[in-house]
Amino acid sequence: MEAATFKNYIAGAWVPARSGAVMEVRNPATGEVLGLVPKSGAEDVDAAVSAAARAYDAWRRTPAPRRAEILFRVAERLVQRKEELARLMTQEMGKVLAETRGDVQEAIDMAYFIAGEGRRLHGYTAPSEMPHKAAYCVRAPLGIVGVITPWNFPMAIPSWKILPALVCGNTVVFKPASYTPLLGLRFVEIFAEAGLPAGVLNIVTGPGGAAGDALVEHPQVRLISFTGSTETGLRLAEKCARGGKRISLEMGGKNAAIVMPDADLGLATDALIWSAFGTSGQRCTACSRIIVHRDTAKDLTDRLVARAERLRLGDGLLPATEVGPVVSESQLERVHGYVEVGTREGARLLVGGQRVRDGDLARGAFYAPTIFDRVAPQMRIAQEEIFGPVTDLIEADSFEDALTVLNNTRYGLSASIFTRDINAAMRAVEEIDTGIVYVNHGTIGAEVHLPFGGTKFTGNGHREGGVQVLDVFSEWKAVYVDFSGRLQRAQIDRE
Ligand code: NDP
């Protein structure tokens, strides 16, 4: 059967790339071609930015509660189409259906949450230092926002960016990851169905180096919101600095969980298997370091290995599957490269460490859930983001030692501790240098109404989720209204 061909959405119309070029989208579990999407370049991006510029004035003048009504309708359309979207997502990037349903649900949660913010978008009033003078501040939109997203959460991550950008009154050009353009196109289609005016949200699919780069370089784009690798994010930040643009970055993680001897090891095992191997380890919050107290290392290791060995790999659409493929052949090679590095560095491979080709799995990019022990904190596998089904066991002599190891990375996204000692738990919360900390829970599972993001090289100080996300997508405007009828000079007229 011939693969379907999809189009960009620019100024309210579905259009091909100006060059006519297309690129293939493949199912990583089967290798099947799912569709062809535009391979857009700078001229398509320019058309999309022009459409966003034309739509901007009318959209920013639309009262925020009215903008939000459209976002409520987006939430409702997402609810209606959840199953269809989840199934397509499993086909497009591989994770199992329970997880792709969760991905769509996160977009639904975000749409309801952000639509509610349309009736708040609070500023505040403050007393002026002068008589007969009002002082307050309000949020104002920035203008045109460029959204660049990865493939691991094809709907949730775009929703964290596009929904708050729109409720704040910005217009948007969206470039999804090239592994997951179909979900990006569906997402935009839903905004169109919900009645979003033409040009307010546009999508161009295409390679990062061409379409993404053109978006970042475009002089009319005021803000780039990016999630992806630290290397790409930092390169884009340099370009944005030169162009005088704001950029919000959500980048890598090297997330860790501490397991103390008094922990509930059954719970810790369940949570760590889920955190390490859910989404085949391809989450920015995936647990890739397990820092276990020496006294409990053997017990925990035995439990984790027994569970990892039994995880069922397969096509994520099949109900029995627990772990899907990784997103592509090149990602699989990258993951395996790290496993070879770990072995060379002297870590001990306990389970996994290889591609799986049994039966139908031969058609896809399947990698066995992998655990190393005897990992030293400075090894590359303990410092670099692997982004696959690989986790490390690192032994610690004490609670303090475990904290030192946990904080000793360039990243700072998510962390957790398993203990029944409330003092240890609260001290860990205080001492851990990450944007997200869990107690008696794995490293994954953020909720949309709390701030999401990290310290150090994970980000650049911004947060997504929570009301904090509104600070990314708005400017503060301070307003002074002097009704004294005379000149009053701040800081000078003090009598
Ligand atoms: P990238 O950071 O390269 O890609 C993320 C997004 O940026 C994609 O939409 C990509 O487009 C786009 N992009 C790439 N280059 C440019 C550019 N020059 N200008 C503008 N946009 C660009 O990540 P990859 O998908 O290549 O994954 C590589 C590694 O990154 C993974 O193995 C993992 O370690 C890490 N990663 C981390 C994520 C996280 O959430 N922490 C998410 C995804 C990846 P395109 O898809 O067309 O290349």
XYZ file of C-alpha atoms and ligand atoms in Angstrom:
543
model
C 0.000 0.000 0.000
C 1.290 3.452 -0.913
C 2.187 5.595 2.084
C -0.028 8.626 2.753
C 1.458 12.078 2.127
C 0.950 14.832 4.718
C 1.315 18.610 4.517
C 2.441 21.572 6.589
C -0.210 23.819 8.122
C 0.499 27.475 7.356
C -1.952 30.412 7.558
C -4.869 28.020 8.036
C -4.146 25.888 4.940
C -2.496 22.489 4.430
C 0.394 22.996 2.015
C 3.370 20.944 0.770
C 6.968 22.114 1.129
C 7.718 24.782 -1.482
C 10.427 22.508 -2.905
C 8.022 19.559 -3.048
C 10.522 17.473 -1.058
C 9.255 14.860 1.405
C 10.764 12.611 4.057
C 9.683 9.189 5.324
C 8.295 8.371 8.746
C 8.930 4.773 9.868
C 7.569 2.515 12.593
C 10.607 1.541 14.710
C 8.996 -1.776 15.728
C 8.393 -3.004 12.186
C 10.306 -0.784 9.789
C 7.032 -0.041 7.950
C 6.721 3.397 6.286
C 3.834 5.222 7.973
C 3.752 8.284 5.775
C 5.609 11.011 3.924
C 5.822 14.518 5.366
C 7.182 17.766 3.933
C 10.945 18.137 4.079
C 10.686 21.845 4.689
C 13.392 24.460 4.415
C 13.923 28.151 5.062
C 11.273 29.352 2.593
C 8.564 27.267 4.283
C 9.634 28.561 7.683
C 9.536 32.093 6.322
C 5.977 31.561 5.059
C 4.940 30.198 8.457
C 6.555 33.083 10.345
C 4.856 35.579 8.016
C 1.500 33.907 8.715
C 2.161 34.061 12.463
C 3.097 37.747 12.133
C -0.120 38.570 10.252
C -2.225 36.766 12.864
C -0.482 38.297 15.867
C -2.294 41.598 16.397
C -5.781 40.119 16.303
C -4.749 37.249 18.588
C -2.974 39.376 21.196
C -6.048 41.656 21.316
C -8.386 38.689 21.831
C -9.129 38.671 25.583
C -7.241 35.863 27.333
C -10.438 34.174 28.632
C -11.649 33.980 25.020
C -8.326 32.537 23.875
C -8.683 30.015 26.669
C -12.147 28.922 25.509
C -10.531 27.597 22.341
C -7.970 25.722 24.453
C -10.791 24.098 26.450
C -12.171 22.871 23.142
C -8.705 21.524 22.286
C -8.781 19.549 25.554
C -12.166 18.129 24.674
C -11.093 17.112 21.159
C -8.012 15.439 22.643
C -10.231 13.449 25.013
C -12.382 12.291 22.090
C -9.379 11.329 19.955
C -7.141 9.955 22.734
C -7.137 6.324 21.623
C -6.509 7.080 17.953
C -3.645 9.441 18.857
C -2.115 6.947 21.293
C -2.149 4.151 18.706
C -0.513 6.345 16.082
C 2.100 7.460 18.609
C 3.001 3.850 19.422
C 3.441 3.191 15.724
C 5.463 6.338 15.166
C 7.960 6.168 18.052
C 7.509 2.775 19.657
C 6.520 3.194 23.297
C 3.790 0.895 24.587
C 0.116 1.859 24.440
C -0.258 2.465 28.182
C 2.498 5.045 27.895
C 1.270 6.707 24.706
C -2.169 7.029 26.324
C -0.358 8.708 29.198
C 1.410 11.039 26.769
C -1.910 12.162 25.257
C -3.400 12.426 28.754
C -0.598 14.792 29.711
C -1.569 17.048 26.802
C -5.201 16.858 27.955
C -4.199 17.782 31.523
C -2.089 20.631 30.225
C -4.885 21.934 27.998
C -7.397 22.032 30.875
C -4.832 23.516 33.243
C -3.647 26.242 30.869
C -7.162 27.050 29.683
C -7.973 27.754 33.343
C -5.034 30.154 33.458
C -6.747 32.223 30.746
C -9.023 33.590 33.479
C -6.086 34.306 35.767
C -2.804 35.381 34.128
C -2.417 37.344 37.336
C -0.266 40.384 37.737
C -0.304 42.301 40.998
C -0.867 45.770 42.385
C 1.617 47.440 44.723
C 1.450 50.617 46.763
C 3.299 53.476 45.091
C 5.813 55.549 47.019
C 3.818 58.639 45.884
C 0.312 59.746 46.848
C -2.394 59.522 44.211
C -0.480 57.094 42.052
C -1.446 53.522 41.115
C 1.236 50.913 40.450
C 0.600 47.446 39.035
C 1.993 44.952 36.565
C 0.458 42.868 33.794
C 1.636 40.099 31.501
C 2.085 40.921 27.814
C 2.834 38.493 24.950
C 6.216 38.494 23.237
C 5.167 37.997 19.616
C 6.127 35.009 17.465
C 7.314 31.905 19.288
C 9.293 29.069 17.669
C 8.679 25.651 19.243
C 11.248 22.854 18.647
C 10.520 19.501 20.248
C 11.973 15.980 20.549
C 10.418 12.627 19.688
C 10.142 10.946 23.097
C 6.935 12.780 24.134
C 5.473 13.742 20.755
C 2.308 15.285 22.195
C 3.040 16.051 25.856
C 6.132 18.182 25.215
C 4.579 20.274 22.421
C 1.561 20.800 24.697
C 3.794 22.191 27.489
C 4.967 24.861 25.069
C 2.210 25.598 22.566
C -0.688 25.899 25.027
C 0.922 28.452 27.377
C 2.390 30.348 24.404
C -1.117 30.723 22.968
C -2.937 31.595 26.171
C -0.431 34.388 26.736
C -1.316 35.850 23.322
C 1.670 34.774 21.222
C 1.455 33.179 17.799
C 3.462 30.036 17.116
C 5.526 28.229 14.492
C 6.082 24.600 15.527
C 8.819 22.295 14.199
C 8.366 18.767 15.574
C 11.109 16.131 15.711
C 11.672 14.366 12.415
C 10.956 10.949 13.981
C 7.477 12.102 15.101
C 6.009 14.636 12.676
C 2.699 12.767 12.314
C 1.749 13.375 15.949
C 2.780 17.012 15.581
C 0.518 17.372 12.539
C -2.402 15.703 14.367
C -1.924 18.011 17.326
C -2.105 21.106 15.121
C -5.129 19.686 13.296
C -6.932 19.532 16.651
C -6.333 23.245 17.290
C -7.756 23.966 13.845
C -10.826 21.807 14.626
C -11.240 23.697 17.906
C -11.554 26.988 15.999
C -8.115 28.545 16.428
C -7.896 31.406 13.895
C -5.703 30.907 10.823
C -2.032 31.745 11.290
C -2.072 31.615 15.109
C -0.476 28.135 15.108
C 1.550 26.890 12.136
C 3.592 23.725 11.695
C 6.516 22.990 9.404
C 8.039 19.520 9.388
C 11.625 19.024 8.329
C 15.202 18.471 9.426
C 16.555 20.321 12.440
C 19.553 21.564 10.497
C 17.345 23.196 7.821
C 13.819 23.958 9.083
C 14.825 24.205 12.766
C 17.811 26.351 12.039
C 15.778 28.721 9.846
C 13.279 29.153 12.674
C 15.987 29.951 15.204
C 17.663 32.400 12.818
C 14.476 34.122 11.675
C 14.617 37.791 12.700
C 10.876 38.015 13.433
C 10.892 35.142 15.940
C 11.143 36.535 19.482
C 11.428 33.349 21.526
C 12.573 29.779 20.957
C 11.241 27.090 23.266
C 13.395 23.969 22.892
C 13.530 20.490 24.379
C 16.212 18.037 23.274
C 19.882 17.300 23.675
C 22.212 19.564 25.613
C 24.548 19.855 22.628
C 21.842 21.128 20.269
C 20.258 23.305 22.965
C 23.485 25.106 23.766
C 24.186 25.715 20.072
C 20.736 27.231 19.659
C 21.259 29.379 22.764
C 24.360 30.930 21.180
C 22.401 31.773 18.041
C 19.547 33.231 20.064
C 21.961 35.368 22.068
C 23.366 36.822 18.842
C 19.825 37.434 17.535
C 18.673 39.035 20.799
C 16.039 36.344 21.343
C 14.816 34.680 24.495
C 15.310 30.903 24.593
C 13.985 28.403 27.096
C 15.913 25.148 27.202
C 14.939 21.739 28.558
C 17.906 19.492 27.907
C 19.545 16.351 29.226
C 19.472 14.480 32.506
C 21.542 11.887 34.348
C 18.935 11.145 36.940
C 19.632 9.095 40.028
C 17.799 7.329 42.827
C 19.317 6.643 46.235
C 18.264 3.399 47.939
C 18.935 3.222 51.685
C 19.022 -0.020 53.723
C 15.731 0.819 55.461
C 13.868 1.244 52.134
C 10.904 -0.883 51.075
C 12.868 -2.874 48.482
C 9.766 -4.252 46.766
C 8.542 -0.727 46.123
C 12.019 0.458 45.109
C 12.353 -2.406 42.619
C 8.976 -1.681 41.002
C 9.713 2.032 40.794
C 13.253 1.669 39.491
C 12.355 -0.845 36.790
C 9.640 1.557 35.623
C 11.938 4.600 35.804
C 14.851 2.910 34.025
C 13.038 0.968 31.314
C 9.722 2.799 30.751
C 9.780 4.409 27.268
C 12.842 2.150 26.738
C 14.776 4.567 28.946
C 14.213 7.392 26.462
C 12.955 9.955 28.946
C 14.828 13.029 30.063
C 13.891 11.935 33.612
C 14.818 8.244 33.164
C 16.692 6.707 36.089
C 20.131 5.903 34.722
C 21.991 5.755 38.068
C 20.896 3.744 41.073
C 22.997 4.706 44.070
C 22.554 1.918 46.535
C 23.876 1.697 50.099
C 26.461 -1.055 50.369
C 24.417 -2.923 53.028
C 21.512 -3.473 50.689
C 23.301 -3.647 47.329
C 23.158 -7.416 46.863
C 19.485 -7.739 47.720
C 18.433 -4.864 45.448
C 20.688 -6.020 42.591
C 19.214 -9.535 42.641
C 15.685 -8.172 42.555
C 16.381 -5.716 39.708
C 18.184 -8.274 37.563
C 15.422 -10.860 38.025
C 12.825 -8.323 36.908
C 14.842 -6.890 34.001
C 15.449 -10.387 32.588
C 11.715 -11.057 32.475
C 10.600 -7.799 30.781
C 8.745 -8.634 27.569
C 9.957 -6.732 24.509
C 7.742 -6.275 21.491
C 5.531 -4.096 19.357
C 3.954 -1.565 21.710
C 0.514 -2.187 20.192
C 0.465 -5.760 21.584
C -1.086 -5.966 25.068
C 1.635 -8.269 26.470
C 4.486 -5.909 25.569
C 6.224 -4.172 28.458
C 9.097 -2.512 26.587
C 8.926 -1.257 22.993
C 11.753 -0.581 20.556
C 14.102 2.387 20.749
C 13.206 5.107 18.292
C 15.605 4.250 15.455
C 18.570 2.200 14.275
C 20.927 5.101 14.885
C 19.646 5.543 18.436
C 20.127 1.789 18.993
C 23.728 2.032 17.798
C 24.328 4.992 20.085
C 22.971 3.055 23.070
C 25.051 -0.004 22.230
C 28.115 2.218 21.840
C 27.647 3.298 25.452
C 27.337 -0.313 26.587
C 30.696 -1.038 24.952
C 32.172 2.028 26.642
C 30.883 0.800 30.031
C 32.399 -2.642 29.539
C 35.730 -1.129 28.507
C 35.673 1.164 31.531
C 35.450 -1.898 33.794
C 31.777 -1.917 34.788
C 30.179 -5.385 35.037
C 27.309 -6.156 32.672
C 24.667 -8.035 34.698
C 21.860 -8.293 32.175
C 21.106 -7.157 28.614
C 23.819 -5.362 26.684
C 22.675 -6.493 23.275
C 20.249 -6.054 20.468
C 17.305 -8.498 20.458
C 16.386 -10.156 17.156
C 14.107 -13.029 18.168
C 11.244 -13.706 15.713
C 9.338 -10.536 14.757
C 11.717 -8.408 16.787
C 14.271 -8.777 13.963
C 12.309 -6.178 11.986
C 12.631 -3.474 14.639
C 15.131 -1.590 16.807
C 14.883 -3.625 20.016
C 17.496 -3.416 22.756
C 17.533 -5.602 25.868
C 17.017 -3.861 29.225
C 20.547 -3.484 30.536
C 21.996 -3.171 34.041
C 25.629 -2.576 34.982
C 27.086 -2.854 38.458
C 30.568 -2.035 39.765
C 30.074 1.376 38.217
C 32.365 4.130 39.467
C 30.847 7.613 39.668
C 33.331 9.120 37.184
C 32.804 6.567 34.405
C 31.299 7.940 31.214
C 28.260 5.682 31.597
C 27.663 7.348 34.974
C 28.119 10.880 33.649
C 26.692 11.060 30.105
C 23.066 10.823 29.005
C 22.597 7.448 27.270
C 18.875 7.798 26.498
C 18.152 4.117 26.209
C 17.286 1.074 28.368
C 20.518 1.131 30.369
C 20.973 1.790 34.073
C 23.970 1.716 36.429
C 24.317 0.469 39.991
C 26.746 2.548 42.025
C 27.502 1.508 45.612
C 27.738 4.113 48.381
C 29.197 3.702 51.884
C 26.870 6.151 53.599
C 23.986 8.566 53.109
C 26.444 11.470 52.719
C 28.467 9.528 50.162
C 25.280 8.766 48.197
C 24.321 12.456 48.118
C 27.783 13.437 46.894
C 27.616 10.895 44.078
C 24.088 11.972 43.150
C 25.015 15.655 42.828
C 28.275 14.954 41.022
C 27.064 15.342 37.418
C 26.682 18.216 34.974
C 22.905 17.657 34.891
C 20.197 18.416 37.450
C 16.761 17.293 36.323
C 15.222 14.611 38.528
C 16.258 12.566 41.577
C 14.739 10.336 44.212
C 15.406 8.617 47.526
C 13.946 5.423 48.947
C 13.992 5.364 52.744
C 11.622 5.040 55.703
C 13.653 7.559 57.704
C 11.898 10.932 57.526
C 15.035 12.799 58.549
C 17.063 11.248 55.735
C 14.262 11.940 53.256
C 13.953 15.605 54.213
C 17.716 16.102 54.260
C 17.913 14.625 50.786
C 15.191 17.014 49.581
C 17.274 19.898 50.947
C 20.636 18.754 49.608
C 19.809 17.390 46.167
C 20.623 19.857 43.396
C 17.908 19.048 40.831
C 14.687 20.695 39.691
C 12.537 17.703 40.691
C 12.911 15.464 43.775
C 10.817 12.413 44.647
C 10.625 10.520 47.936
C 9.739 6.804 47.762
C 8.962 7.131 44.061
C 11.084 6.679 40.931
C 12.562 9.567 38.958
C 9.677 9.841 36.455
C 6.071 10.949 36.828
C 5.862 14.763 36.813
C 2.410 16.393 36.943
C 1.556 19.362 34.725
C 0.593 21.863 37.413
C 4.023 21.824 39.063
C 7.153 23.399 37.586
C 9.169 21.055 35.362
C 12.828 21.606 34.577
C 16.298 21.324 35.975
C 19.458 22.915 37.250
C 22.972 23.083 35.796
C 23.251 21.884 32.158
C 19.689 20.558 32.155
C 18.278 23.984 31.451
C 18.800 27.712 31.534
C 16.664 28.702 34.474
C 13.202 28.415 32.950
C 10.477 25.999 33.987
C 7.690 24.350 32.026
C 4.453 23.285 33.678
C 3.047 25.028 36.710
C 2.163 28.696 36.546
C 5.922 29.229 36.212
C 5.642 28.388 32.509
C 3.762 31.648 31.986
C 6.992 33.515 32.748
C 8.593 31.905 29.691
C 5.865 33.026 27.326
C 5.112 36.531 28.594
C 6.837 39.810 29.293
C 6.080 41.751 32.447
C 4.780 45.262 31.867
C 4.910 47.640 34.878
C 2.218 50.320 34.792
C 2.164 53.588 36.771
C -0.932 55.771 36.686
C -0.371 59.156 38.324
C -3.655 60.873 39.236
C -2.154 63.607 41.439
C -2.287 66.188 38.656
C 1.314 67.294 39.244
C 4.848 66.115 38.547
C 5.942 63.608 41.190
C 9.537 62.399 40.811
C 10.280 58.874 42.073
C 13.234 58.644 44.490
C 13.615 62.460 44.457
C 10.440 64.083 45.814
C 10.412 62.545 49.266
C 8.618 65.231 51.335
P 18.248 16.897 19.183
O 18.464 17.755 20.358
O 19.222 17.025 18.080
O 16.796 17.205 18.567
C 15.737 17.828 19.261
C 14.983 18.758 18.310
O 15.866 19.765 17.824
C 14.434 18.050 17.072
O 13.229 18.662 16.670
C 15.523 18.328 16.051
O 15.083 18.206 14.727
C 15.863 19.757 16.404
N 17.164 20.209 15.916
C 18.284 19.458 15.704
N 19.277 20.250 15.224
C 18.782 21.512 15.136
C 19.312 22.757 14.691
N 20.565 22.892 14.258
N 18.514 23.864 14.716
C 17.254 23.753 15.162
N 16.681 22.598 15.571
C 17.435 21.481 15.571
O 18.115 15.407 19.661
P 18.037 14.043 18.815
O 16.624 13.760 18.504
O 18.998 14.090 17.665
O 18.546 12.995 19.904
C 19.924 12.883 20.198
C 20.146 12.746 21.700
O 19.616 13.866 22.381
C 19.462 11.564 22.367
O 20.165 10.399 22.261
C 19.357 12.035 23.797
O 20.576 11.801 24.467
C 19.151 13.515 23.653
N 17.724 13.880 23.785
C 17.296 14.302 24.990
C 15.981 14.629 25.173
C 15.494 15.080 26.493
O 14.296 15.220 26.679
N 16.381 15.324 27.438
C 14.988 14.508 24.099
C 15.562 14.060 22.847
C 16.872 13.773 22.726
P 15.231 16.786 13.975
O 14.395 15.830 14.703
O 14.740 17.106 12.626
O 16.697 16.427 14.025
